[in-house]
Amino acid sequence: MTGTLRRLAKLFDSDSSKSLVLALDHGARQGMLPGLSSMPQIVDGLATRRVQGVMLNKGFARVHTMEIPLEMTMIVQLCGGTKHGEPPYSSALVCSPSEAARLGADAVGMHINIGNEYEDRMLADLGLTTDDAHQLGLPVLATICPRGRNVVNELDPHLIAHCIRVGAEMGVDLVSVPYSGHAESFAEAVEASPSPVLVTGGPSQPDFDSFLAMLKEALSTGAAGVCVGRNIFEHTDPLAKLDAVIELVHG
């Protein structure tokens, strides 16, 4: 596990002890979102910025592997699916930890949705793949969300707390979840988790100030950082928005 711990440490800023992961893996599920055509310019702009990790699907990891700064963690997303699938919340393994390692990954990501008919298969994938990744010394960042026909409110504080607990129980190295908006229950789940918790940005929001306020409140509960994507790259000036999040996370 020594290699896993060394690589995990890279995901946290040496001064703030927080982590900022820029997620650029949305294209497979969502298609041609605004801003995805600007990915090369965004990657080029990372060299001078305090971003600890960049998450890519394997195709774009292959394209950009030598452009990601060496001190920055490249996270290869192992799961995939599209919004057109039936059901759209299903997520399947499309990459192995060994393939990710060959692409130059420093860590791997997985996306799991609970509260649906495919939960058992996705949890089995998470548990077994985490072991495979650890055999290679690769940390696992698991994004876990309540999503499916059994979920009424995807931001239900009890469900979000359960997502955090699932990640910890499955032995992942980092858990990424939406912020429920209920500070007390979120803080309790974060404190009880041996796995650091990152907060996802969620769907693109028209009010960037409200987005920053949400991140600020989530960080105040003890969250170890943020994992953001659409609220950055869908803006006309994504690097300026990224700078605002960097200032919030790292001060």
Tab-separated table of C-alpha atoms in Angstrom:
chain	number	residue	atom	x	y	z
A	1	MET	CA	0.000	0.000	0.000
A	2	THR	CA	3.026	2.316	0.173
A	3	GLY	CA	2.678	3.320	-3.491
A	4	THR	CA	-1.016	4.051	-2.995
A	5	LEU	CA	-0.298	6.282	0.004
A	6	ARG	CA	2.461	8.195	-1.805
A	7	ARG	CA	0.237	8.855	-4.807
A	8	LEU	CA	-2.713	9.771	-2.581
A	9	ALA	CA	-0.582	12.382	-0.803
A	10	LYS	CA	-0.026	14.131	-4.154
A	11	LEU	CA	-3.752	14.849	-4.310
A	12	PHE	CA	-3.539	17.282	-1.382
A	13	ASP	CA	-1.968	20.733	-1.509
A	14	SER	CA	1.081	20.973	0.746
A	15	ASP	CA	-0.023	24.327	2.186
A	16	SER	CA	-3.814	24.126	2.460
A	17	SER	CA	-4.041	20.326	2.850
A	18	LYS	CA	-7.086	20.520	0.556
A	19	SER	CA	-7.658	18.879	-2.816
A	20	LEU	CA	-9.047	20.352	-6.023
A	21	VAL	CA	-9.859	17.859	-8.757
A	22	LEU	CA	-10.923	19.143	-12.169
A	23	ALA	CA	-13.269	16.605	-13.750
A	24	LEU	CA	-13.126	16.569	-17.556
A	25	ASP	CA	-14.713	13.139	-18.020
A	26	HIS	CA	-18.281	14.224	-18.842
A	27	GLY	CA	-18.167	13.775	-22.616
A	28	ALA	CA	-18.858	10.036	-22.670
A	29	ARG	CA	-22.086	10.344	-20.681
A	30	GLN	CA	-23.313	13.778	-21.727
A	31	GLY	CA	-21.988	14.199	-25.281
A	32	MET	CA	-20.731	17.502	-26.647
A	33	LEU	CA	-21.332	19.772	-23.688
A	34	PRO	CA	-20.412	23.454	-24.065
A	35	GLY	CA	-16.727	23.963	-23.375
A	36	LEU	CA	-15.539	20.425	-24.069
A	37	SER	CA	-14.084	21.575	-27.378
A	38	SER	CA	-11.826	23.876	-25.303
A	39	MET	CA	-10.265	20.977	-23.394
A	40	PRO	CA	-6.777	21.446	-24.935
A	41	GLN	CA	-6.727	25.096	-23.833
A	42	ILE	CA	-7.898	24.143	-20.337
A	43	VAL	CA	-5.212	21.461	-20.034
A	44	ASP	CA	-2.579	23.934	-21.251
A	45	GLY	CA	-3.669	26.376	-18.542
A	46	LEU	CA	-3.118	23.933	-15.683
A	47	ALA	CA	0.661	24.261	-15.518
A	48	THR	CA	0.595	27.409	-13.376
A	49	ARG	CA	-2.467	26.598	-11.262
A	50	ARG	CA	-2.921	24.884	-7.888
A	51	VAL	CA	-5.010	22.013	-9.187
A	52	GLN	CA	-4.121	18.685	-7.609
A	53	GLY	CA	-5.890	16.296	-9.965
A	54	VAL	CA	-7.443	16.058	-13.423
A	55	MET	CA	-9.958	13.334	-14.248
A	56	LEU	CA	-10.185	12.087	-17.836
A	57	ASN	CA	-11.684	9.151	-19.668
A	58	LYS	CA	-9.111	6.821	-21.160
A	59	GLY	CA	-9.290	8.201	-24.708
A	60	PHE	CA	-8.427	11.736	-23.667
A	61	ALA	CA	-5.945	10.476	-21.069
A	62	ARG	CA	-4.079	8.886	-23.970
A	63	VAL	CA	-4.153	12.192	-25.874
A	64	HIS	CA	-3.161	14.470	-22.985
A	65	THR	CA	-1.000	12.252	-20.779
A	66	MET	CA	2.216	14.125	-21.592
A	67	GLU	CA	0.548	17.540	-21.216
A	68	ILE	CA	-0.657	17.043	-17.643
A	69	PRO	CA	2.027	18.535	-15.349
A	70	LEU	CA	4.072	15.776	-13.736
A	71	GLU	CA	3.394	17.106	-10.236
A	72	MET	CA	-0.363	16.891	-10.914
A	73	THR	CA	-2.351	13.670	-10.489
A	74	MET	CA	-3.912	12.268	-13.648
A	75	ILE	CA	-7.006	10.293	-12.685
A	76	VAL	CA	-8.402	7.908	-15.302
A	77	GLN	CA	-12.133	7.265	-15.035
A	78	LEU	CA	-12.841	3.534	-15.172
A	79	CYS	CA	-16.641	3.714	-15.523
A	80	GLY	CA	-18.789	4.743	-18.441
A	81	GLY	CA	-22.326	5.030	-19.743
A	82	THR	CA	-24.436	7.513	-21.687
A	83	LYS	CA	-27.507	9.573	-20.876
A	84	HIS	CA	-29.304	7.713	-23.681
A	85	GLY	CA	-28.978	4.309	-22.013
A	86	GLU	CA	-31.787	2.426	-20.343
A	87	PRO	CA	-31.626	3.302	-17.537
A	88	PRO	CA	-29.406	6.399	-17.843
A	89	TYR	CA	-28.047	6.006	-14.306
A	90	SER	CA	-26.367	2.672	-15.025
A	91	SER	CA	-22.569	2.794	-15.039
A	92	ALA	CA	-20.325	-0.008	-16.303
A	93	LEU	CA	-16.608	-0.719	-16.181
A	94	VAL	CA	-14.996	0.359	-19.456
A	95	CYS	CA	-11.356	0.492	-18.371
A	96	SER	CA	-9.203	-1.611	-16.057
A	97	PRO	CA	-6.708	-0.300	-13.499
A	98	SER	CA	-3.911	-1.948	-15.475
A	99	GLU	CA	-4.921	-0.121	-18.669
A	100	ALA	CA	-5.124	3.132	-16.713
A	101	ALA	CA	-1.620	2.500	-15.359
A	102	ARG	CA	-0.312	1.929	-18.888
A	103	LEU	CA	-1.803	5.291	-19.882
A	104	GLY	CA	0.161	6.983	-17.100
A	105	ALA	CA	-2.571	7.281	-14.461
A	106	ASP	CA	-1.551	8.270	-10.949
A	107	ALA	CA	-5.011	7.311	-9.644
A	108	VAL	CA	-8.300	5.937	-10.934
A	109	GLY	CA	-11.886	7.096	-10.633
A	110	MET	CA	-15.156	5.209	-10.454
A	111	HIS	CA	-18.768	6.425	-10.572
A	112	ILE	CA	-21.371	4.526	-8.572
A	113	ASN	CA	-25.090	5.268	-8.252
A	114	ILE	CA	-27.062	3.756	-5.369
A	115	GLY	CA	-30.809	3.340	-4.994
A	116	ASN	CA	-31.488	1.520	-8.259
A	117	GLU	CA	-31.733	-1.964	-9.739
A	118	TYR	CA	-28.048	-2.005	-10.774
A	119	GLU	CA	-26.683	-1.033	-7.375
A	120	ASP	CA	-25.452	-4.551	-6.545
A	121	ARG	CA	-23.427	-4.844	-9.761
A	122	MET	CA	-21.917	-1.359	-9.397
A	123	LEU	CA	-20.954	-2.024	-5.768
A	124	ALA	CA	-19.374	-5.337	-6.754
A	125	ASP	CA	-17.398	-3.530	-9.453
A	126	LEU	CA	-16.283	-0.931	-6.913
A	127	GLY	CA	-15.114	-3.441	-4.333
A	128	LEU	CA	-13.236	-5.729	-6.709
A	129	THR	CA	-11.730	-2.959	-8.827
A	130	THR	CA	-10.492	-1.121	-5.733
A	131	ASP	CA	-8.494	-4.211	-4.837
A	132	ASP	CA	-7.092	-4.422	-8.390
A	133	ALA	CA	-6.089	-0.748	-8.277
A	134	HIS	CA	-4.403	-1.109	-4.903
A	135	GLN	CA	-2.409	-4.058	-6.242
A	136	LEU	CA	-0.888	-1.524	-8.683
A	137	GLY	CA	-0.421	1.169	-6.044
A	138	LEU	CA	-3.184	3.354	-7.529
A	139	PRO	CA	-5.540	5.321	-5.239
A	140	VAL	CA	-9.271	5.130	-5.990
A	141	LEU	CA	-11.549	8.180	-6.100
A	142	ALA	CA	-15.163	6.997	-6.032
A	143	THR	CA	-17.972	9.376	-6.920
A	144	ILE	CA	-21.088	7.980	-5.268
A	145	CYS	CA	-24.544	9.456	-5.829
A	146	PRO	CA	-28.152	8.531	-4.974
A	147	ARG	CA	-29.704	8.120	-8.411
A	148	GLY	CA	-32.378	5.806	-9.724
A	149	ARG	CA	-36.016	4.830	-9.568
A	150	ASN	CA	-35.901	4.297	-5.801
A	151	VAL	CA	-34.578	7.800	-5.134
A	152	VAL	CA	-37.078	10.618	-4.598
A	153	ASN	CA	-34.631	13.363	-3.631
A	154	GLU	CA	-31.044	13.040	-4.889
A	155	LEU	CA	-29.883	15.513	-2.228
A	156	ASP	CA	-31.617	13.796	0.698
A	157	PRO	CA	-29.171	14.337	3.606
A	158	HIS	CA	-29.560	10.748	4.814
A	159	LEU	CA	-28.826	9.351	1.350
A	160	ILE	CA	-25.788	11.603	0.878
A	161	ALA	CA	-24.456	10.545	4.278
A	162	HIS	CA	-25.040	6.934	3.242
A	163	CYS	CA	-23.031	7.510	0.039
A	164	ILE	CA	-20.111	8.764	2.112
A	165	ARG	CA	-20.359	5.723	4.356
A	166	VAL	CA	-20.537	3.321	1.400
A	167	GLY	CA	-17.258	4.684	0.027
A	168	ALA	CA	-15.544	4.292	3.383
A	169	GLU	CA	-16.927	0.781	3.880
A	170	MET	CA	-15.749	-0.278	0.406
A	171	GLY	CA	-12.204	0.889	1.205
A	172	VAL	CA	-11.785	3.618	-1.404
A	173	ASP	CA	-9.153	6.286	-0.843
A	174	LEU	CA	-11.329	9.314	-1.625
A	175	VAL	CA	-15.110	9.677	-1.742
A	176	SER	CA	-16.753	12.334	-3.888
A	177	VAL	CA	-20.424	13.156	-3.256
A	178	PRO	CA	-22.896	15.978	-3.908
A	179	TYR	CA	-23.377	18.403	-1.036
A	180	SER	CA	-26.766	17.811	0.594
A	181	GLY	CA	-27.137	21.364	1.883
A	182	HIS	CA	-27.616	20.034	5.413
A	183	ALA	CA	-24.395	21.007	7.155
A	184	GLU	CA	-24.919	19.080	10.393
A	185	SER	CA	-25.535	15.630	8.896
A	186	PHE	CA	-22.898	16.155	6.224
A	187	ALA	CA	-20.279	17.123	8.817
A	188	GLU	CA	-21.163	14.090	10.937
A	189	ALA	CA	-20.716	11.717	7.975
A	190	VAL	CA	-17.458	13.404	6.942
A	191	GLU	CA	-16.033	13.172	10.459
A	192	ALA	CA	-16.945	9.488	10.717
A	193	SER	CA	-15.347	8.614	7.375
A	194	PRO	CA	-11.733	7.364	7.317
A	195	SER	CA	-11.738	8.211	3.596
A	196	PRO	CA	-11.418	11.957	2.846
A	197	VAL	CA	-14.558	13.425	1.279
A	198	LEU	CA	-14.659	15.724	-1.746
A	199	VAL	CA	-17.729	17.681	-2.822
A	200	THR	CA	-18.897	17.491	-6.418
A	201	GLY	CA	-19.962	20.572	-8.322
A	202	GLY	CA	-23.077	18.980	-9.796
A	203	PRO	CA	-24.906	20.257	-12.895
A	204	SER	CA	-23.895	23.591	-14.386
A	205	GLN	CA	-25.437	26.446	-12.408
A	206	PRO	CA	-26.286	29.833	-13.943
A	207	ASP	CA	-25.290	31.709	-10.776
A	208	PHE	CA	-21.573	31.207	-10.196
A	209	ASP	CA	-21.618	33.113	-6.913
A	210	SER	CA	-24.198	30.688	-5.508
A	211	PHE	CA	-22.037	27.810	-6.700
A	212	LEU	CA	-19.054	29.237	-4.804
A	213	ALA	CA	-21.212	29.775	-1.720
A	214	MET	CA	-22.275	26.112	-1.842
A	215	LEU	CA	-18.655	24.979	-2.064
A	216	LYS	CA	-17.673	27.278	0.799
A	217	GLU	CA	-20.372	25.893	3.084
A	218	ALA	CA	-19.440	22.314	2.176
A	219	LEU	CA	-15.763	22.966	2.932
A	220	SER	CA	-16.723	24.432	6.297
A	221	THR	CA	-18.194	21.054	7.301
A	222	GLY	CA	-14.790	19.391	7.068
A	223	ALA	CA	-14.802	18.282	3.428
A	224	ALA	CA	-11.261	17.672	2.177
A	225	GLY	CA	-11.778	19.491	-1.116
A	226	VAL	CA	-13.852	19.651	-4.269
A	227	CYS	CA	-14.265	17.761	-7.533
A	228	VAL	CA	-15.685	20.180	-10.106
A	229	GLY	CA	-16.226	20.090	-13.852
A	230	ARG	CA	-19.249	21.515	-15.636
A	231	ASN	CA	-19.368	24.644	-13.494
A	232	ILE	CA	-15.860	25.375	-14.775
A	233	PHE	CA	-15.533	24.207	-18.367
A	234	GLU	CA	-19.008	25.301	-19.529
A	235	HIS	CA	-18.179	28.960	-18.865
A	236	THR	CA	-16.861	31.207	-21.618
A	237	ASP	CA	-13.751	31.882	-19.513
A	238	PRO	CA	-13.199	28.551	-17.729
A	239	LEU	CA	-9.732	29.340	-16.431
A	240	ALA	CA	-10.983	32.494	-14.691
A	241	LYS	CA	-13.712	30.447	-12.997
A	242	LEU	CA	-11.147	27.825	-12.067
A	243	ASP	CA	-9.005	30.543	-10.469
A	244	ALA	CA	-11.984	31.570	-8.326
A	245	VAL	CA	-12.441	28.005	-7.086
A	246	ILE	CA	-8.697	27.660	-6.434
A	247	GLU	CA	-8.804	30.826	-4.304
A	248	LEU	CA	-11.777	29.468	-2.351
A	249	VAL	CA	-10.259	26.023	-1.754
A	250	HIS	CA	-6.661	27.000	-1.070
A	251	GLY	CA	-7.078	30.610	0.076
